[in-house]
Tab-separated table of C-alpha atoms and ligand atoms in Angstrom:
chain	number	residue	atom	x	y	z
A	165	UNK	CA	17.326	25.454	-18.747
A	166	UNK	CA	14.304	23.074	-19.308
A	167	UNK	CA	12.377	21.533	-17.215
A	168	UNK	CA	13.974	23.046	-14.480
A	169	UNK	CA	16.705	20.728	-12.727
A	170	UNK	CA	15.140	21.483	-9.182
A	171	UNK	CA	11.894	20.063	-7.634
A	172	UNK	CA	11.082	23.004	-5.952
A	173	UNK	CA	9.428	21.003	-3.211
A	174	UNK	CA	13.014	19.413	-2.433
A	175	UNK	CA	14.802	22.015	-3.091
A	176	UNK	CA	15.339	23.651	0.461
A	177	UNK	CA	15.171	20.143	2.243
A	178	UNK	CA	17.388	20.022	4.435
A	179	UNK	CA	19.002	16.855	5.819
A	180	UNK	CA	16.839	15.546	8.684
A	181	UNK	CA	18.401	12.535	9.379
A	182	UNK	CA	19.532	12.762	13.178
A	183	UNK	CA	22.983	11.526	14.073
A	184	UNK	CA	20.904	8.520	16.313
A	185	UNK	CA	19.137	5.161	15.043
A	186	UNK	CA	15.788	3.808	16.343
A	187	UNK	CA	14.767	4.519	19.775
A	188	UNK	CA	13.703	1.115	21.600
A	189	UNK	CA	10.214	2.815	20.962
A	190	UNK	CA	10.589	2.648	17.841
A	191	UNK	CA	12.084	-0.820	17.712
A	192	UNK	CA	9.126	-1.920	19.815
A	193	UNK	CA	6.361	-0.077	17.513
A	194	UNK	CA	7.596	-2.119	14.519
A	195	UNK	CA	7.802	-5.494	16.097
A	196	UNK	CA	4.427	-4.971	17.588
A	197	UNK	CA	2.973	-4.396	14.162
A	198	UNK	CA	4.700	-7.682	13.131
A	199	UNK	CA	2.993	-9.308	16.248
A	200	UNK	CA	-0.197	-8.407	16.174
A	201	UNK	CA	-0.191	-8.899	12.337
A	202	UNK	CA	-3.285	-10.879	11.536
A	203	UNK	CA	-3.174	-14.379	9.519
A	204	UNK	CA	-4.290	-12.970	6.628
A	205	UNK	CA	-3.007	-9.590	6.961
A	206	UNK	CA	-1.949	-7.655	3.724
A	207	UNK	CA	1.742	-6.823	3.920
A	208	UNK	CA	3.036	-4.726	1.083
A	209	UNK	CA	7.126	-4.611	1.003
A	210	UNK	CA	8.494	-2.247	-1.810
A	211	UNK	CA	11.946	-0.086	-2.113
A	212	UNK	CA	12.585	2.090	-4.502
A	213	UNK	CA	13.011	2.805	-8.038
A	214	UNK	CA	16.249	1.989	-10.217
A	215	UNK	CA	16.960	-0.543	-7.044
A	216	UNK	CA	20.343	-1.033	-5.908
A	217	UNK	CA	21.565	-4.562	-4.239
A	218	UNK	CA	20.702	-2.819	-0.587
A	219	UNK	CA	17.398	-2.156	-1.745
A	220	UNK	CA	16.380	-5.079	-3.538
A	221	UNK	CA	18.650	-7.539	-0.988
A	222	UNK	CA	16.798	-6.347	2.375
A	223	UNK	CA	13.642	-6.085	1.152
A	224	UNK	CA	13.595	-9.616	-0.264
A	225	UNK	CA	15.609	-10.445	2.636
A	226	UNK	CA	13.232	-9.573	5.188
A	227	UNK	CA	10.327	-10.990	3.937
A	228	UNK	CA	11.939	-14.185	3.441
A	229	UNK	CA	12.445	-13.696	7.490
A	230	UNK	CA	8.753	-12.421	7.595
A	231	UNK	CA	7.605	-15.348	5.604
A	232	UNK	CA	9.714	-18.259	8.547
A	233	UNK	CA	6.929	-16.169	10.932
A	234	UNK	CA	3.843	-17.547	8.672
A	235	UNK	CA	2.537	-14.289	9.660
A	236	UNK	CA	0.193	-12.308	6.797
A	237	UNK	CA	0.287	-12.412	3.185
A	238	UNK	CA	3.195	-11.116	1.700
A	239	UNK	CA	3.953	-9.148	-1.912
A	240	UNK	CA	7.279	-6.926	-2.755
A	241	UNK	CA	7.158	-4.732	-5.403
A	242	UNK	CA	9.248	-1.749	-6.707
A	243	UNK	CA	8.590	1.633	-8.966
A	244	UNK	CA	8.940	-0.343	-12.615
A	245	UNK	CA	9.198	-3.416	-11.003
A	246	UNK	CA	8.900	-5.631	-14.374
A	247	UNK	CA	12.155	-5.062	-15.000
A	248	UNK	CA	14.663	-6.910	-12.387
A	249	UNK	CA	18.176	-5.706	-12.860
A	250	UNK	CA	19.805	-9.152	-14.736
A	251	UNK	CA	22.653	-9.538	-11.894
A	252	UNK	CA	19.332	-10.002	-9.220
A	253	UNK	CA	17.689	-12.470	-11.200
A	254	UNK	CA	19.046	-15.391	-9.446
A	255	UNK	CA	18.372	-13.571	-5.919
A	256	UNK	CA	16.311	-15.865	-3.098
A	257	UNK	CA	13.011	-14.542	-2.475
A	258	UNK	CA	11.744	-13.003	-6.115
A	259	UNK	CA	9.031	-14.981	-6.081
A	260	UNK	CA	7.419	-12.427	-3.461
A	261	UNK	CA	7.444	-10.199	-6.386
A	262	UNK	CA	4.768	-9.060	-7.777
A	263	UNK	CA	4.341	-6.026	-10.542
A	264	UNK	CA	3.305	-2.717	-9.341
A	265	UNK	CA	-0.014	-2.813	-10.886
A	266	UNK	CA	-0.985	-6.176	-8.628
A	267	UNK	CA	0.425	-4.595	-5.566
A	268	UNK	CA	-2.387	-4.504	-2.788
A	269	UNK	CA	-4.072	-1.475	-3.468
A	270	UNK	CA	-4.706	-0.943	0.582
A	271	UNK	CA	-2.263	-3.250	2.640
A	272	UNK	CA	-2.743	-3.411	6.557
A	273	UNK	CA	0.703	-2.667	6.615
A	274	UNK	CA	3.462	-0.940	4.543
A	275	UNK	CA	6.918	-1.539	4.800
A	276	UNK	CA	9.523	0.801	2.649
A	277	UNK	CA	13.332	-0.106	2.420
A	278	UNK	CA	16.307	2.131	1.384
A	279	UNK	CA	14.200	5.110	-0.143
A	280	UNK	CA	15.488	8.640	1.190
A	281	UNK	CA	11.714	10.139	0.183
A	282	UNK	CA	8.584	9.162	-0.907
A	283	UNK	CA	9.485	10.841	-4.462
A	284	UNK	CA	11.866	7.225	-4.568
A	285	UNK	CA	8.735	5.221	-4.654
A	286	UNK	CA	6.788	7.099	-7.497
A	287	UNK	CA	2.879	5.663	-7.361
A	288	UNK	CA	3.835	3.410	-4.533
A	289	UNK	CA	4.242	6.271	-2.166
A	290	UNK	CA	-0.076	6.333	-2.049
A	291	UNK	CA	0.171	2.782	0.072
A	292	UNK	CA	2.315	4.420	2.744
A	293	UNK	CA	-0.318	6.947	3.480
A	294	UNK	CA	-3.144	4.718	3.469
A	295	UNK	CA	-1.530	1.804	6.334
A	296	UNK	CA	0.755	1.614	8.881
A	297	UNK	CA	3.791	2.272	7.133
A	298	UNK	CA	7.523	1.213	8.517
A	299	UNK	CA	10.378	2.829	7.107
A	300	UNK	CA	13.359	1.016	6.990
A	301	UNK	CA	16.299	2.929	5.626
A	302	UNK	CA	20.011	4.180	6.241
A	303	UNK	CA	20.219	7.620	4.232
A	304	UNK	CA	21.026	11.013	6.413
A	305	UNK	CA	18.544	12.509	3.912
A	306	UNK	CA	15.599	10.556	4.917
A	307	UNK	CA	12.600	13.020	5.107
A	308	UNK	CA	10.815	11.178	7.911
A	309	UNK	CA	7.841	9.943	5.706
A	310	UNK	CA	5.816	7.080	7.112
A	311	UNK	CA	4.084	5.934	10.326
A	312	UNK	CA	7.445	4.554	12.214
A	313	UNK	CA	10.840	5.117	11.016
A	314	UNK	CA	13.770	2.813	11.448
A	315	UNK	CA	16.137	4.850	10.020
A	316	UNK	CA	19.996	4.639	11.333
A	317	UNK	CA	22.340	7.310	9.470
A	318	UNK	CA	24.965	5.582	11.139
A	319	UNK	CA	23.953	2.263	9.478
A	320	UNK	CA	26.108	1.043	6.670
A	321	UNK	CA	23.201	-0.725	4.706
A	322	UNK	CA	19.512	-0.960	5.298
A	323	UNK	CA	20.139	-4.121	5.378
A	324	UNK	CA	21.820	-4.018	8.419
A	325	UNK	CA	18.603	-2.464	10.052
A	326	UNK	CA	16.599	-5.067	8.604
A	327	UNK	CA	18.606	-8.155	10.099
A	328	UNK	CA	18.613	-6.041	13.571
A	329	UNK	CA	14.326	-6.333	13.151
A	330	UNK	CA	14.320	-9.871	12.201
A	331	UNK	CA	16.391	-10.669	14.637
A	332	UNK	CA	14.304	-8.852	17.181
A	333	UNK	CA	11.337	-10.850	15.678
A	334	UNK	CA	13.140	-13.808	16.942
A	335	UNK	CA	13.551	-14.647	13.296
A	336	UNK	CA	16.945	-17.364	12.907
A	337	UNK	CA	18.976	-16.160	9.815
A	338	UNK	CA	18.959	-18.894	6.928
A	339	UNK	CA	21.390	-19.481	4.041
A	340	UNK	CA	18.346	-17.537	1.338
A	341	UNK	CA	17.852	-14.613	4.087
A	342	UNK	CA	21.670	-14.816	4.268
A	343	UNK	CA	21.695	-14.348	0.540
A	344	UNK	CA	20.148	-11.228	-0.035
A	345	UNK	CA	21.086	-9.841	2.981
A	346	UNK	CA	24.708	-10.146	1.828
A	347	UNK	CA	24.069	-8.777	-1.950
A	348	UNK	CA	22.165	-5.784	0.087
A	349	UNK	CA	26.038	-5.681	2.815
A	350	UNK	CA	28.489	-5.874	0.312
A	351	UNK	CA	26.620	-3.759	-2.667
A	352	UNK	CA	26.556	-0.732	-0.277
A	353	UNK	CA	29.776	-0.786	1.409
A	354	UNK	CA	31.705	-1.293	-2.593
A	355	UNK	CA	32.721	-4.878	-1.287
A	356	UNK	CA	33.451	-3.704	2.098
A	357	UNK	CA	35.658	-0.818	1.128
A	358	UNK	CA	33.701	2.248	2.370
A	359	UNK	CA	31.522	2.082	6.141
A	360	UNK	CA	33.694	-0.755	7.024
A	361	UNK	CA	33.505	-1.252	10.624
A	362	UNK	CA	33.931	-4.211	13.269
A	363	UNK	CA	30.024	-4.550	13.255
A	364	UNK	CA	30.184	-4.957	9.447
A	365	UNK	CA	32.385	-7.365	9.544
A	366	UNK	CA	30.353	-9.550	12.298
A	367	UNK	CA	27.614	-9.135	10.646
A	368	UNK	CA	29.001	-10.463	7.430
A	369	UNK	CA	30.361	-13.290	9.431
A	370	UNK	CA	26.793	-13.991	10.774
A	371	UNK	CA	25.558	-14.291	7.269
A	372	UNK	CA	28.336	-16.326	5.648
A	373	UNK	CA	28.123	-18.974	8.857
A	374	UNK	CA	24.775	-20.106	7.083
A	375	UNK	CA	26.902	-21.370	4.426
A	376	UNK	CA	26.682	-19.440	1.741
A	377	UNK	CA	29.107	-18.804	-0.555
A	378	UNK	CA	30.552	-15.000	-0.969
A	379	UNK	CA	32.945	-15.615	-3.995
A	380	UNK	CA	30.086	-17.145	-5.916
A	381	UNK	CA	27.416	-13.962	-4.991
A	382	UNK	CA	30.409	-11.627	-5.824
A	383	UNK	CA	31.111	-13.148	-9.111
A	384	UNK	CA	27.527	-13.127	-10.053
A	385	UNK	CA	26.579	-9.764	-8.793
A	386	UNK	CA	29.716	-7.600	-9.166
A	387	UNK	CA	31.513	-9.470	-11.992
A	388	UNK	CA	29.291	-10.848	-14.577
A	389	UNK	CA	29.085	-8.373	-17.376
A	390	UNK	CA	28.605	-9.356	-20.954
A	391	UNK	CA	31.612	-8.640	-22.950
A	392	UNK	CA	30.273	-5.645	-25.010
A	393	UNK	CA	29.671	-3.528	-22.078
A	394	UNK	CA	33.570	-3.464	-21.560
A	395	UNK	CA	34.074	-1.705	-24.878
A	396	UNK	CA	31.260	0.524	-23.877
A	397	UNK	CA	32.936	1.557	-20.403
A	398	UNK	CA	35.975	2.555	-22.172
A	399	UNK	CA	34.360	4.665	-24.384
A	400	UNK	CA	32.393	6.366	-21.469
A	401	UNK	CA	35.777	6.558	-19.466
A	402	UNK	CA	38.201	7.679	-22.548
A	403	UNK	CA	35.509	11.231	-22.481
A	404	UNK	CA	35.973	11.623	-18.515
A	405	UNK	CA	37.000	15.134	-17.877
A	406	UNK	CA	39.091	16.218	-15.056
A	407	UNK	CA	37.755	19.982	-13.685
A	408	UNK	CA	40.864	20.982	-10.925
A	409	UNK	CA	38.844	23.808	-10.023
A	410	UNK	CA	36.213	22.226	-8.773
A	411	UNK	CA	34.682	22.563	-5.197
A	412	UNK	CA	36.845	25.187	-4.595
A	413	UNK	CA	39.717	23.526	-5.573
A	414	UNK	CA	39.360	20.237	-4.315
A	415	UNK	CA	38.791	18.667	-7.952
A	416	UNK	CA	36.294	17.375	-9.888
A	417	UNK	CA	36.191	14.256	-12.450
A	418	UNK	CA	33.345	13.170	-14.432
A	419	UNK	CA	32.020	11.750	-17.783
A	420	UNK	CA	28.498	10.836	-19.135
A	421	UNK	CA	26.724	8.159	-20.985
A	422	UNK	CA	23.617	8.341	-23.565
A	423	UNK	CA	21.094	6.085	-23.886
A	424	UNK	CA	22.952	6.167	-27.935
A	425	UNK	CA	26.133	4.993	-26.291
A	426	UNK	CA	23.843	2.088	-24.415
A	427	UNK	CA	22.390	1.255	-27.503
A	428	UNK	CA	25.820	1.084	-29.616
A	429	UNK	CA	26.752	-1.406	-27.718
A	430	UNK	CA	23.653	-3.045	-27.046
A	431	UNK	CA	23.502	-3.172	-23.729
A	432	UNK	CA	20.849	-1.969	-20.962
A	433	UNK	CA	21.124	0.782	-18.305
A	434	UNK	CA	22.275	-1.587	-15.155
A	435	UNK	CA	25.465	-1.889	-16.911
A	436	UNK	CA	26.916	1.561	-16.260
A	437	UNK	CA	26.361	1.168	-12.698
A	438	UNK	CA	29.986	0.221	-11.597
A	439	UNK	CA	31.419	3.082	-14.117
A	440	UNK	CA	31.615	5.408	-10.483
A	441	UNK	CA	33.856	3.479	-8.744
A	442	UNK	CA	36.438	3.721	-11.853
A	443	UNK	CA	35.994	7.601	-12.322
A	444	UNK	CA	36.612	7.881	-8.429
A	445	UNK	CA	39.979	6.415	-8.236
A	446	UNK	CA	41.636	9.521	-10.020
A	447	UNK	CA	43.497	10.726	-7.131
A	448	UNK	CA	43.542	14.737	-8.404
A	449	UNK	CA	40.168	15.336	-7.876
A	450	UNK	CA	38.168	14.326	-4.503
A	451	UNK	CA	34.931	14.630	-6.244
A	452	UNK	CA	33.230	11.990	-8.781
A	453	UNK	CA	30.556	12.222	-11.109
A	454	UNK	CA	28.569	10.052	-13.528
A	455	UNK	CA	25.684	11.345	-15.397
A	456	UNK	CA	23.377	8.147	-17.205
A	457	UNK	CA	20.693	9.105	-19.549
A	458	UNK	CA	17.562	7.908	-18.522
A	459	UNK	CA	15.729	9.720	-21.104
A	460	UNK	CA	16.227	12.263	-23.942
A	461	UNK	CA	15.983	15.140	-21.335
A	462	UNK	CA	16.640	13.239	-18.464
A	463	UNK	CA	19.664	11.729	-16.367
A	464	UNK	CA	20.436	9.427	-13.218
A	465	UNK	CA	23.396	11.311	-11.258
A	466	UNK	CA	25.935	9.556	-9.174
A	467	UNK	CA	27.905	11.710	-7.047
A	468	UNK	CA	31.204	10.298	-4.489
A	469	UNK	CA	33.549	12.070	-2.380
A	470	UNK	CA	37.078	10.852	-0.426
A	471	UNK	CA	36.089	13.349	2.395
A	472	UNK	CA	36.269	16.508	1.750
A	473	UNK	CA	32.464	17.301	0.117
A	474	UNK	CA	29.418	16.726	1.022
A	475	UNK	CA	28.115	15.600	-1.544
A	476	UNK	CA	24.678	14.800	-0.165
A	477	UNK	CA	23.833	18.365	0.414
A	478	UNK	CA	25.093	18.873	-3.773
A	479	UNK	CA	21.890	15.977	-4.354
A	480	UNK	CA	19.434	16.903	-1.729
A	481	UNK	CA	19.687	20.668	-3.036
A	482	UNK	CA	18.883	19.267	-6.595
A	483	UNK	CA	16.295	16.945	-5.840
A	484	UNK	CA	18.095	13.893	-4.684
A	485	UNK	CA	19.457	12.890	-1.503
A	486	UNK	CA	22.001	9.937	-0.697
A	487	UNK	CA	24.942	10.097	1.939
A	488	UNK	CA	27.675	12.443	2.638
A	489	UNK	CA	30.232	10.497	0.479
A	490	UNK	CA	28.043	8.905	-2.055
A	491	UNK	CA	24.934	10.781	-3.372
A	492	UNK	CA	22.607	10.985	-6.272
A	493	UNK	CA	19.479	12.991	-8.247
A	494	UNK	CA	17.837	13.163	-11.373
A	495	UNK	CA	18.949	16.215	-13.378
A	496	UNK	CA	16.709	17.314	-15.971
A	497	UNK	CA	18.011	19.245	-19.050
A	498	UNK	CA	21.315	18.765	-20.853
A	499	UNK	CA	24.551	17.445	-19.316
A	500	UNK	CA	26.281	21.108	-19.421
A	501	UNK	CA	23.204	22.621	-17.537
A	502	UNK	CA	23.294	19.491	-14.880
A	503	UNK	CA	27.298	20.020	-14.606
A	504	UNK	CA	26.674	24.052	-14.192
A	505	UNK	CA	24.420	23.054	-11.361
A	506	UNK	CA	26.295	20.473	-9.911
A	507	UNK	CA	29.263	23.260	-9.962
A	508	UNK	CA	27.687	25.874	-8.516
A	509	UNK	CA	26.693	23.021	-5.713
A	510	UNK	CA	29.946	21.934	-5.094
A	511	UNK	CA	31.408	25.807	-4.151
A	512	UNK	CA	29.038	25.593	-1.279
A	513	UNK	CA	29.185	22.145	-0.280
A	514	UNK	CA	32.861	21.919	0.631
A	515	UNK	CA	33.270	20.260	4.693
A	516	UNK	CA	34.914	22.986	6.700
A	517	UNK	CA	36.472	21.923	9.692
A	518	UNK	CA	33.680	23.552	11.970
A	519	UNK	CA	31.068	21.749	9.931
A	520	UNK	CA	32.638	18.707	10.144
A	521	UNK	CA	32.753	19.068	13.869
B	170	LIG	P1	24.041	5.726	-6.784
B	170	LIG	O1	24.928	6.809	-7.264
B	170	LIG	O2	24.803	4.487	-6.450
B	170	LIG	O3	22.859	5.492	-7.671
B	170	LIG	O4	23.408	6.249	-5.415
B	170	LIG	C1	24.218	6.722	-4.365
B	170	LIG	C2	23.344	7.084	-3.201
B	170	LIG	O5	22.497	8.175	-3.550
B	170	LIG	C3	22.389	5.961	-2.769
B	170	LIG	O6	22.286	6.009	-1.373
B	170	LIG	C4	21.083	6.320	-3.419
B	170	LIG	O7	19.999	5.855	-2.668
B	170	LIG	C5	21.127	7.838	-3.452
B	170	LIG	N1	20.447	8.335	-4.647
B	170	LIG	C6	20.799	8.104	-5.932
B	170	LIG	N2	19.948	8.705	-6.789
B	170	LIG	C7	19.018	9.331	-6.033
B	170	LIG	C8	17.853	10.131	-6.329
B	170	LIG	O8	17.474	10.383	-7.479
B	170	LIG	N3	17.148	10.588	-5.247
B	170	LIG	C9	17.523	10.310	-3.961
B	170	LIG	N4	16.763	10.787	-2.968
B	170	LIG	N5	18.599	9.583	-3.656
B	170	LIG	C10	19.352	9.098	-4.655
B	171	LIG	MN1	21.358	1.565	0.783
């Protein structure tokens, strides 16, 4: 194999996330920070690479709350940030944005949103060690970096942590925080499919009672694809292989797609992102799996489960990290040697009933 699929500094991680949320300690160490923020405090926001709709939605949507506080001067900024994901582009509060290279290089304070581990934030991960840094996150994987962690397993979005601190703050929700904390809501829970709980469902409510408009930030962010990228899903989906073997029986479906597929068709990488949730619907197999090229040796892994696979523990143990049910890593080599690995994963990451316990 080269390159070696495994950061060997990740590789016996195990999952630290604890079953509980913040403590009211911690609740009160991050809205002190906020508090006794000075007026022209340097507040750096970022999330991490590749960002999703949670990522991107609650950290613009908290420091659109931050910014109703007139408290410090505020930048965002993500790993690559010059490149905004097209279905974000219309998102409230980009104009905190700033590219990576004009980040502060030493805020006063740090604030990190939906990265697992620092190795989510590439060069970005230096401002965290050099302020007060606030984690804001939901992943079970989280490795604890930072000064004070508001980290909630539990948590269907980060974004639901973030509206719980601006709300803390005293901060009122408004129709452009309501915005992206919406994208960030319905992004992670697949449109309210997965994690769907009464307190998901008020918390939409709360958002959409600004006004906004969900059909319209649905449309834009889940359905607006150009027309080419159709003809390249089913070319990526016609190659999906179905593996009943799999996780010791519990079944396995997958496919891949090259950066020469991407380029066939013209279209860029944020395109294959929905391609999961049509692999995953193949009732045979409880396991899905979509390998992206990222690079000629390298490839962004989504893994999903229906229950019966942990599928975090398959990421974590190959450099990743993610939830139980949905998971990912970056697999280094060819797509046989990532699906050997990911195979050998899977035996051991089956959910026995004690486990589950
Ligand atoms: P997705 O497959 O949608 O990209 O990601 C599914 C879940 O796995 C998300 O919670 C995401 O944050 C996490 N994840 C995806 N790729 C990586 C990775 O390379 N490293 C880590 N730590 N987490 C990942
Ligand atoms: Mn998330």
């Amino acid at each position: 194999m080269t390159g070696g699929l495994v950061d060997p500094a990740l590789a016996d991680a195990p999952c630290l996330g604890a079953a509980g949320g913040p403590t009211e300690a911690d609740w009160a160490a991050a809205v002190k920070v906020v508090r006794d923020l000075p007026p022209d405090g340097r507040v750096l926001l970022i999330c991490h690479v590749n960002p999703d709709g949670d990522a991107l939605g609650s950290m613009l949507g908290f420091g659109l709350g931050l910014s109703r506080l007139a408290v410090g001067n505020l930048q965002a900024t993500f790993p690559g940030s010059a490149e905004v994901p097209e279905p974000f582009q219309g998102m409230p509060g980009l104009d905190l944005l700033v590219p990576e290279a004009d980040a502060y290089p030493d805020p006063d304070v740090t604030i990190c949103f939906d990265a697992a581990s620092e190795a989510r934030l590439g060069r970005l991960a230096d401002r965290l060690r050099d302020s007060v840094s606030i984690v804001v996150d939901h992943h079970a994987s989280n490795t604890r970096f930072g000064t004070i962690h508001l980290v909630d397993p539990q948590a269907a979005a980060t974004s639901v942590v973030a509206e719980e601190w601006l709300t803390r703050l005293g901060v009122e929700l408004d129709a452009e925080i309501a915005e992206c904390l919406y994208i960030a809501l319905a992004t992670d829970t697949g449109s309210f499919r997965f994690d769907v709980t009464a307190a998901v469902h008020q918390l939409a409510a709360r958002l959409l009672a600004t006004g906004i408009r969900a059909d319209e930030i649905s449309r834009r962010i889940f359905d607006t694809r150009p027309f080419d990228s159709v003809r390249l899903y089913g070319e990526v989906l016609s190659r999906a292989e179905f593996d009943p073997a799999a996780a010791q029986g519990r079944g396995l479906v997958w496919t891949y797609a090259t950066l020469e597929d991407l380029a066939r068709y013209g279209q860029r990488p944020y395109v294959l992102e929905p391609l999961i949730d049509s692999i995953r619907c193949a009732m045979e197999a409880d396991v899905s799996c979509l390998i992206k090229q990222v690079a000629p040796e390298e490839w962004a892994v989504s893994l999903r489960s229906k229950g019966e696979v942990d599928v975090s523990r398959v990421a974590v143990n190959l450099g990743g990290g993610g939830h139980q049910l949905a998971a990912g890593f970056t697999g280094h080599g060819s797509v046989f040697e990532i699906m050997d690995a990911i195979r050998a994963e899977l035996e051991k990451s089956v959910i026995t009933p004690d486990a589950a316990a």
